[in-house]
CSV table of C-alpha atoms in Angstrom, one decimal:
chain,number,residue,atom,x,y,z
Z,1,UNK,CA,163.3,182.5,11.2
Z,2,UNK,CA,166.0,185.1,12.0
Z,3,UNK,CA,165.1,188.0,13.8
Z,4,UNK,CA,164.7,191.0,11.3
Z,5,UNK,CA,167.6,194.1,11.8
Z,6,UNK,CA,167.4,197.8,12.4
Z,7,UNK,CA,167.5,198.3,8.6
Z,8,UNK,CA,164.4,196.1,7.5
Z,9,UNK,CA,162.0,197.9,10.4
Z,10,UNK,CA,163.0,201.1,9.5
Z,11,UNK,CA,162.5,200.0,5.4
Z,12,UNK,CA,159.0,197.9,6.3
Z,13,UNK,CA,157.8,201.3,8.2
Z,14,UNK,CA,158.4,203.6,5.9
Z,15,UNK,CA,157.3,201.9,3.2
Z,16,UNK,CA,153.8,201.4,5.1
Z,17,UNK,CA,152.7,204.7,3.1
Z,18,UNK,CA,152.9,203.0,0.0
Z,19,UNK,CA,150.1,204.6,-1.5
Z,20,UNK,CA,148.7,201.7,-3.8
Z,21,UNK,CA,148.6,199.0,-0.5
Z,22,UNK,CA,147.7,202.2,1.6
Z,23,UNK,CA,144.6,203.7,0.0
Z,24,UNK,CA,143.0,199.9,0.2
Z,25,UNK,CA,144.4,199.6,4.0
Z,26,UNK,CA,142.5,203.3,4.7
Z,27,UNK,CA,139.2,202.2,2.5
Z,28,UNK,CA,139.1,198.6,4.6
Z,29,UNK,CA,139.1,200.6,7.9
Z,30,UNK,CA,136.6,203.3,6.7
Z,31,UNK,CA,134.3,200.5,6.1
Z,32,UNK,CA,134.7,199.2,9.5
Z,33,UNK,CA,134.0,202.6,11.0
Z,34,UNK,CA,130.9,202.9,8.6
Z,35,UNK,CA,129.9,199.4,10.3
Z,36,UNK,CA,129.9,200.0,14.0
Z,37,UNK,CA,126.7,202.1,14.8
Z,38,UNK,CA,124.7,199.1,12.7
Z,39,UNK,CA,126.4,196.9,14.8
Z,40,UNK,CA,125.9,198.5,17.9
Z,41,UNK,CA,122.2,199.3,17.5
Z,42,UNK,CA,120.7,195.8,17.7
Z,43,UNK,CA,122.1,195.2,20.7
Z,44,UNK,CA,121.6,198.6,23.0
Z,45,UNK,CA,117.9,198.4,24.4
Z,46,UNK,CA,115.8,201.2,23.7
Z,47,UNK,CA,115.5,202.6,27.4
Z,48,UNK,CA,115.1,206.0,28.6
Z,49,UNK,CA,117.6,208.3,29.3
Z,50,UNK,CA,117.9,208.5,32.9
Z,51,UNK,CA,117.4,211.9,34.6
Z,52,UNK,CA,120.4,213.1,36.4
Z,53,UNK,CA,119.6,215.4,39.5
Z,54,UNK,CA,121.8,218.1,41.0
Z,55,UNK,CA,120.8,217.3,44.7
Z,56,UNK,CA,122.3,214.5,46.5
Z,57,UNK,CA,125.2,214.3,44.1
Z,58,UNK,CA,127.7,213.5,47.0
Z,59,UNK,CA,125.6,209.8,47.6
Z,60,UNK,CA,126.5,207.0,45.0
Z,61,UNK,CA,124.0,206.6,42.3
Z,62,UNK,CA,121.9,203.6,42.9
Z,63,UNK,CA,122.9,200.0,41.1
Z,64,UNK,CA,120.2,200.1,37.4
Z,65,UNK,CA,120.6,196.9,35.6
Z,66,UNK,CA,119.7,199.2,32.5
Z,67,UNK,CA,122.7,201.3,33.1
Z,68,UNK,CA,124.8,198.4,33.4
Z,69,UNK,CA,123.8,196.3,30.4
Z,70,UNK,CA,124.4,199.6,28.5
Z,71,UNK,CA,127.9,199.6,29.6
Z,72,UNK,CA,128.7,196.0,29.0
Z,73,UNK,CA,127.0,196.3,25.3
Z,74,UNK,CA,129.3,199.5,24.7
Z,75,UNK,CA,132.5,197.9,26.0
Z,76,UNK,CA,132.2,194.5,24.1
Z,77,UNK,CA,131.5,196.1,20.8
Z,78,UNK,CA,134.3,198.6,21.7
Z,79,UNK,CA,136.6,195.7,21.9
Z,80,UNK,CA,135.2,193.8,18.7
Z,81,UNK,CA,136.4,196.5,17.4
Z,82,UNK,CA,139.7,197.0,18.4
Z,83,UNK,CA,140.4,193.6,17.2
Z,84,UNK,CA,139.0,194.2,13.9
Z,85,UNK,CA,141.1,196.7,13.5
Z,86,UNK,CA,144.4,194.9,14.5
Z,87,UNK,CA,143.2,192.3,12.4
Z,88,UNK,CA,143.1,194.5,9.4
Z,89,UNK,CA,146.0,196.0,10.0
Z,90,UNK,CA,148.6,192.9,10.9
Z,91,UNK,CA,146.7,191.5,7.4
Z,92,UNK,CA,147.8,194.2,5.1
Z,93,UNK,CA,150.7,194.8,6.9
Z,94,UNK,CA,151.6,191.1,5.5
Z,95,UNK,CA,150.3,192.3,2.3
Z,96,UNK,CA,152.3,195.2,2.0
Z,97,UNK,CA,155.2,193.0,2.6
Z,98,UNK,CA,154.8,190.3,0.5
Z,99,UNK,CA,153.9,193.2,-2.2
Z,100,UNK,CA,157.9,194.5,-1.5
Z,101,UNK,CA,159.2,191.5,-1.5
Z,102,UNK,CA,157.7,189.6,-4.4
Z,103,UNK,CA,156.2,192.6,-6.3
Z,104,UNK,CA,158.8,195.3,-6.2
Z,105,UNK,CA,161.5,193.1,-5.5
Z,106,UNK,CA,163.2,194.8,-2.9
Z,107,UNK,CA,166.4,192.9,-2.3
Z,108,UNK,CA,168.2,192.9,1.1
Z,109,UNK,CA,171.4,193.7,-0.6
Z,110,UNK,CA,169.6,196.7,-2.5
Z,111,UNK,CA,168.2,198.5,0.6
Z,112,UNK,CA,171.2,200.6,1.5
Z,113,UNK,CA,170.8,202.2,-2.2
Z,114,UNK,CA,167.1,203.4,-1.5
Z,115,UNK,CA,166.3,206.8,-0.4
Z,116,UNK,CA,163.6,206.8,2.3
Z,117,UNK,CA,161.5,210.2,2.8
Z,118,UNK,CA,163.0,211.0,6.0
Z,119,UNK,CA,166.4,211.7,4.2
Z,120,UNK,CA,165.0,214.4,2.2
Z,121,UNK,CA,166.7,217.6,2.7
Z,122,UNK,CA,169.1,216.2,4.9
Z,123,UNK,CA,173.0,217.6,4.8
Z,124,UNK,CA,175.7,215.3,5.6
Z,125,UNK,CA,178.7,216.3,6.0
Z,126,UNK,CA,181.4,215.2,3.2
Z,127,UNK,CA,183.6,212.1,4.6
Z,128,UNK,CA,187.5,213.7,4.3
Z,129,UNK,CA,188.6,210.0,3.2
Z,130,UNK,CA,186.5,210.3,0.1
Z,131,UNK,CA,188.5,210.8,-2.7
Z,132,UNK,CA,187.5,213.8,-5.4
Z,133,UNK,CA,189.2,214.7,-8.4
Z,134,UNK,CA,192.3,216.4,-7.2
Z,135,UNK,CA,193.0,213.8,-5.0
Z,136,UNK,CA,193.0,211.0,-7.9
Z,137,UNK,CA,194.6,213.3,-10.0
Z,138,UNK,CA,197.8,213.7,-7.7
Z,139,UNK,CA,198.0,209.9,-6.9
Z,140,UNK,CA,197.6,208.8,-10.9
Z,141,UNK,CA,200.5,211.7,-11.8
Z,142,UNK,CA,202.6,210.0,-8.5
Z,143,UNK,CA,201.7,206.5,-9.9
Z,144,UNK,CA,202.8,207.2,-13.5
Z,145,UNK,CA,206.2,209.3,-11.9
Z,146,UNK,CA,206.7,205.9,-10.1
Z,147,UNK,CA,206.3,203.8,-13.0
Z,148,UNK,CA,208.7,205.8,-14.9
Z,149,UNK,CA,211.6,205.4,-12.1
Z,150,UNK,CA,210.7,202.0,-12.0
Z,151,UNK,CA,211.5,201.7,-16.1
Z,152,UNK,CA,214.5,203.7,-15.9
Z,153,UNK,CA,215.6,201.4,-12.6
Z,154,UNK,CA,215.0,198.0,-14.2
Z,155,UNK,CA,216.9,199.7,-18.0
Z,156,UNK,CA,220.1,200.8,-15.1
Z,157,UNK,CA,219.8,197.2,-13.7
Z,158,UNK,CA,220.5,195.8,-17.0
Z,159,UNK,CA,222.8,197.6,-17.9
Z,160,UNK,CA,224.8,196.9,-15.1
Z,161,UNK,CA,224.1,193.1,-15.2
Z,162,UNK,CA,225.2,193.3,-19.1
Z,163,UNK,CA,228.4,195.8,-18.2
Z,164,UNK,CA,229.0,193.0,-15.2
Z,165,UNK,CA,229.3,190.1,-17.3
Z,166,UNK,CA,231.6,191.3,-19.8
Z,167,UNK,CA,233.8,192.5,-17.0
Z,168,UNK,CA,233.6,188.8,-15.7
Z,169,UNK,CA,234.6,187.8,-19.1
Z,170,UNK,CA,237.2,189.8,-19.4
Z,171,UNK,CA,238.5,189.2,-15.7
Z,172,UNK,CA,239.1,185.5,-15.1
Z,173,UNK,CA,238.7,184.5,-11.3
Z,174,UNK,CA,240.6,181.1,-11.5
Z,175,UNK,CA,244.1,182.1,-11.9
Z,176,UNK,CA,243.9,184.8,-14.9
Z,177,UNK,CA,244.6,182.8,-17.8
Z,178,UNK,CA,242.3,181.9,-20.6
Z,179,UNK,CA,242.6,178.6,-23.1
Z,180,UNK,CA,243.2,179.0,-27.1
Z,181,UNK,CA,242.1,177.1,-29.6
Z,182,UNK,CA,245.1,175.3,-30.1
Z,183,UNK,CA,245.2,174.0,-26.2
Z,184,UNK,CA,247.7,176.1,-24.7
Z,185,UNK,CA,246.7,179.6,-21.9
Z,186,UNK,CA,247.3,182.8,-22.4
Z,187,UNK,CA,247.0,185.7,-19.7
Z,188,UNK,CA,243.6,187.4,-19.5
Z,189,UNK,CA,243.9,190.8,-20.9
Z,190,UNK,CA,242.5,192.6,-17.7
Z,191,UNK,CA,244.2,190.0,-15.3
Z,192,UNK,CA,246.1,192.8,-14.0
Z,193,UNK,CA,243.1,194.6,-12.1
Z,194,UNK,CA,243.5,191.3,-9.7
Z,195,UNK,CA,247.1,190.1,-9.9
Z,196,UNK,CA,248.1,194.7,-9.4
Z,197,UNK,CA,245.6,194.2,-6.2
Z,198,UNK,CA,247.5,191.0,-4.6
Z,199,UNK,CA,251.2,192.3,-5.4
Z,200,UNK,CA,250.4,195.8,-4.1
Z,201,UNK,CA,249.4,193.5,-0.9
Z,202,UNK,CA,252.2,191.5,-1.0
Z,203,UNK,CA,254.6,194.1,-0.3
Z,204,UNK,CA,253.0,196.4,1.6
Z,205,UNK,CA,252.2,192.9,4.1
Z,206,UNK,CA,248.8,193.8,4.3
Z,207,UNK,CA,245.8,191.9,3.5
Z,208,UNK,CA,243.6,194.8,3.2
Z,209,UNK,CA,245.4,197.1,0.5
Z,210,UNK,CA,242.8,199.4,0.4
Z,211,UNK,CA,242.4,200.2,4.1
Z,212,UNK,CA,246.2,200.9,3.8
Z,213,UNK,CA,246.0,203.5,0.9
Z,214,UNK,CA,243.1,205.0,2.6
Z,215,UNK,CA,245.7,205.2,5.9
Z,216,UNK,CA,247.8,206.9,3.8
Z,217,UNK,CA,246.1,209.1,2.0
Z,218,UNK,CA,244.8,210.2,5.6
Z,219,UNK,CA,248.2,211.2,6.7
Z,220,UNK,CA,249.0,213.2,3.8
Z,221,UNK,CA,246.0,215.2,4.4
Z,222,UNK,CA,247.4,217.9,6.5
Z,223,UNK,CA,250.5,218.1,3.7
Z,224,UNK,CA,248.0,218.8,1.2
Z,225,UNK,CA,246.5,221.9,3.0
Z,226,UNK,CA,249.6,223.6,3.6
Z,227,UNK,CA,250.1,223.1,-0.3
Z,228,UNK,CA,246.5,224.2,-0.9
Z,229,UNK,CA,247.5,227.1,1.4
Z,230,UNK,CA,250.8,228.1,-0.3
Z,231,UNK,CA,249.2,227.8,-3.4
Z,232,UNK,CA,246.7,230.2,-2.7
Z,233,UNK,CA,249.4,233.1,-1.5
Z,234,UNK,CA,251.0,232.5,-4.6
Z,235,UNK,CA,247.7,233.3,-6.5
Z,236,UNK,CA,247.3,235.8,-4.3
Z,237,UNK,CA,250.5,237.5,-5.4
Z,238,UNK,CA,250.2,236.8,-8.6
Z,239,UNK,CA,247.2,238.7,-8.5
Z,240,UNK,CA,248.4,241.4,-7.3
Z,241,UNK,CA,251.6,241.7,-10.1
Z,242,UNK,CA,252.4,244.9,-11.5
Z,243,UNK,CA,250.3,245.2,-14.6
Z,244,UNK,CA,253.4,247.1,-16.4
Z,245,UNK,CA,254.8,243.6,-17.4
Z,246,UNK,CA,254.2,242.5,-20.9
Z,247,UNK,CA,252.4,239.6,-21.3
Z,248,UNK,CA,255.4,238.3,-23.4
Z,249,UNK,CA,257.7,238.5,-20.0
Z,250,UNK,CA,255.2,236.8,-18.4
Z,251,UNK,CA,255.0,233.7,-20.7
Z,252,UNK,CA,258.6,233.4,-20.8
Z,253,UNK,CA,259.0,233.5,-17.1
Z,254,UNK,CA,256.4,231.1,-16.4
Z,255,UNK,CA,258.4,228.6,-19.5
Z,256,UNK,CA,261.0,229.5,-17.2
Z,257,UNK,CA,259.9,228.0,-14.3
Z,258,UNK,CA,258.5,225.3,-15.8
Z,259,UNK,CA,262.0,224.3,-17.5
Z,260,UNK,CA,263.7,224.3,-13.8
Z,261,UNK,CA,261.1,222.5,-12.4
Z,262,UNK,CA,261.5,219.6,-14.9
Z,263,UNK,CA,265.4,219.8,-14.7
Z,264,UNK,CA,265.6,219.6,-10.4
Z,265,UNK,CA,262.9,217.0,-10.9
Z,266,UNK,CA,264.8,215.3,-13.4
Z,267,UNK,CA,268.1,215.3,-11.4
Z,268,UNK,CA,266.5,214.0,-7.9
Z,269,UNK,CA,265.2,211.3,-9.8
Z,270,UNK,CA,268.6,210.6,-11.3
Z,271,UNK,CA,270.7,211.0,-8.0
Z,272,UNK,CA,268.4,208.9,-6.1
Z,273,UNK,CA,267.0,206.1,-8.1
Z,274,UNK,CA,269.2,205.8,-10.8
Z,275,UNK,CA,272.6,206.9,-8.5
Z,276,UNK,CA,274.1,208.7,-10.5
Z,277,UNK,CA,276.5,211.7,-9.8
Z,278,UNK,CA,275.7,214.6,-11.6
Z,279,UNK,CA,277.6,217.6,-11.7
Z,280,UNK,CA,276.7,221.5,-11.8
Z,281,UNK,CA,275.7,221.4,-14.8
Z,282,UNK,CA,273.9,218.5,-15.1
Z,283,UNK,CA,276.9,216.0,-16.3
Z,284,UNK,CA,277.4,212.6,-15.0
Z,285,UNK,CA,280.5,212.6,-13.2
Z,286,UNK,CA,283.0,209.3,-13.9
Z,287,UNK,CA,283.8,209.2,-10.1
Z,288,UNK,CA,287.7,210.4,-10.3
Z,289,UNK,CA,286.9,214.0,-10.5
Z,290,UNK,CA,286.6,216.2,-7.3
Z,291,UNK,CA,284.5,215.6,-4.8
Z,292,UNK,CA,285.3,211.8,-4.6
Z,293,UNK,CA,282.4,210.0,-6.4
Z,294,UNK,CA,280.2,213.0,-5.2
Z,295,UNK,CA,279.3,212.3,-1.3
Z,296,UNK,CA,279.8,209.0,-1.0
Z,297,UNK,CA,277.3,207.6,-4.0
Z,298,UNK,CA,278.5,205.3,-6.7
Z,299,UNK,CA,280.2,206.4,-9.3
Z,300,UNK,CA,280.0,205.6,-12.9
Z,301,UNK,CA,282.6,204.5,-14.8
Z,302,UNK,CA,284.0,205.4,-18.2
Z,303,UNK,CA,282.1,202.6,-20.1
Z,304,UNK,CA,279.0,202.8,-18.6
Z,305,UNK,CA,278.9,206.7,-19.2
Z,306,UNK,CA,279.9,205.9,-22.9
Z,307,UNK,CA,277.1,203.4,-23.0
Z,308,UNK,CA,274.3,206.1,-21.9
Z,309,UNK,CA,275.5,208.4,-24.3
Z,310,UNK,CA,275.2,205.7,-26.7
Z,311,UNK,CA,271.2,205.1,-25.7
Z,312,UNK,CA,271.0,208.6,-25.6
Z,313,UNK,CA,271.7,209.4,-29.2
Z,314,UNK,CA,269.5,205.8,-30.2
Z,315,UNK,CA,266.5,207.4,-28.4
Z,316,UNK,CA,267.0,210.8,-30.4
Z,317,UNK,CA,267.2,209.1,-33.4
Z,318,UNK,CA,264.5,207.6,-33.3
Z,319,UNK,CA,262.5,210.4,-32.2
Z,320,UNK,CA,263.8,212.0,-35.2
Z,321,UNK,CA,262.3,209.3,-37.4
């Protein structure tokens, strides 16, 4: 048999007050008490009391067999019942036992839930782990705020996987064609985004394209402040304009500007892609006039100034039409 625990003697003695088993525990030993003067009586002879004398109490009191039986009687009986006692009580200990075990049913895994009388009135202090209403409340509004960015995470992460595999549709990783019906290729329409990557490498004879437009875009860094800067005076001064201008004169200034910008924009492109030398005024010199050809650049002949002027007036038609 297992020895019992700390929790089952603490239960088994409390529960010794049980009045029901109690009151018949109390009534069996105030029958025994009842019981020992009958029992005792037979026994004790019925001698005198011996006289006790005030002199000579300093000499030991002579050996009286009387005296002596007395004192055995009394002890013996005093012991009977001591053992009566025990007896009664180890037996209805048992019985109050058995009467919690099979009677009330007390259950070893029901004990922690019972409230002795020793914990009445007792305070104990509130555990700070133990959770109370606020506390649920904040973690159930944290639990449905995560469940919501988990719904709008998994509808981004389609979308992405659906916007993904049209772009891989669209972009063909073989060698940017795609097959008709009738058996013969045809370029991807969005083979560029690859084939644009690859050339740009190709020249610039690098293998990392973007590492060299980020290079570049580095060095042109400092050209773009001093822009940024110059721009900002020009605000600046603008700003500060004279507000006696109409706002007529102002429009037709800034057209102004805008008109010469386009035309010595117009005319570096033309003298230093295109070649071409253009006068003062913005003709195309045939390379015989002064100047000879115009510092050295090539110079257009008669025919192939006839032919521009020919493509000219073609474009203007047909921006007419």
């Amino acid at each position: 048999m297992a020895a019992p625990t700390t929790t089952d003697i603490e239960l088994l003695t409390e529960h010794f007050g049980y009045a029901p088993v109690h009151q018949h525990h109390r009534r069996a030993r105030h029958q025994l008490h009842r019981a020992r003067p009958p029992q005792r009586a037979p026994l004790l002879p019925r001698l005198p009391r011996p006289h006790h004398h005030h002199q000579n109490q300093t000499r030991p009191p002579p050996y009286d067999p009387a005296t002596a039986h007395r004192h055995e009687i009394t002890s013996g009986t005093h012991q009977l019942e001591t053992l009566l006692f025990a007896s009664i009580d180890k037996n209805f200990d048992l019985f109050e036992i058995y009467t919690m075990r099979n009677i009330l049913c007390i259950r070893p895994s029901d004990r922690d839930y019972l409230r002795l009388s020793h914990y009445e009135g007792l305070v104990l202090p509130p555990d700070p782990t133990t959770p109370d209403v606020d506390s649920v409340t904040r973690l159930r509004r944290r639990l449905q705020a995560s469940q919501k960015l988990n719904t709008m995470l998994r509808a981004e992460r389609a979308r992405n996987a659906s916007l993904l595999a049209a772009l891989r549709e669209l972009v063909v990783h073989d060698a940017g064609v795609v097959k008709r019906e009738d058996g013969g290729v045809a370029a991807a329409p969005f083979a560029f985004v690859q084939t644009a990557s690859l050339a740009l490498a190709a020249e610039s004879g690098s293998e990392s394209p973007v590492a060299t437009t980020t290079a570049f875009t580095l060095s042109q860094l400092e050209a773009l402040r001093a822009l940024s800067g110059s721009l900002g005076r020009i605000g600046a001064d603008l700003a500060a304009a004279p507000a006696g201008e109409g706002e007529g004169e102002g429009r037709r200034s800034w057209r102004r500007e805008r008109l010469e910008y386009v035309e010595t924009a117009a005319r570096k492109h033309l003298e230093r892609v295109r070649g071409l030398d253009l006068g003062e005024a913005g003709e195309v010199r045939d390379g015989e006039g002064e100047g000879g050809g115009g510092g050295g650049r090539r110079g257009l002949g008669q025919g192939e100034v006839e032919g521009l002027e020919e493509v000219a007036s073609s474009l203007g038609r047909r921006t007419g039409e």
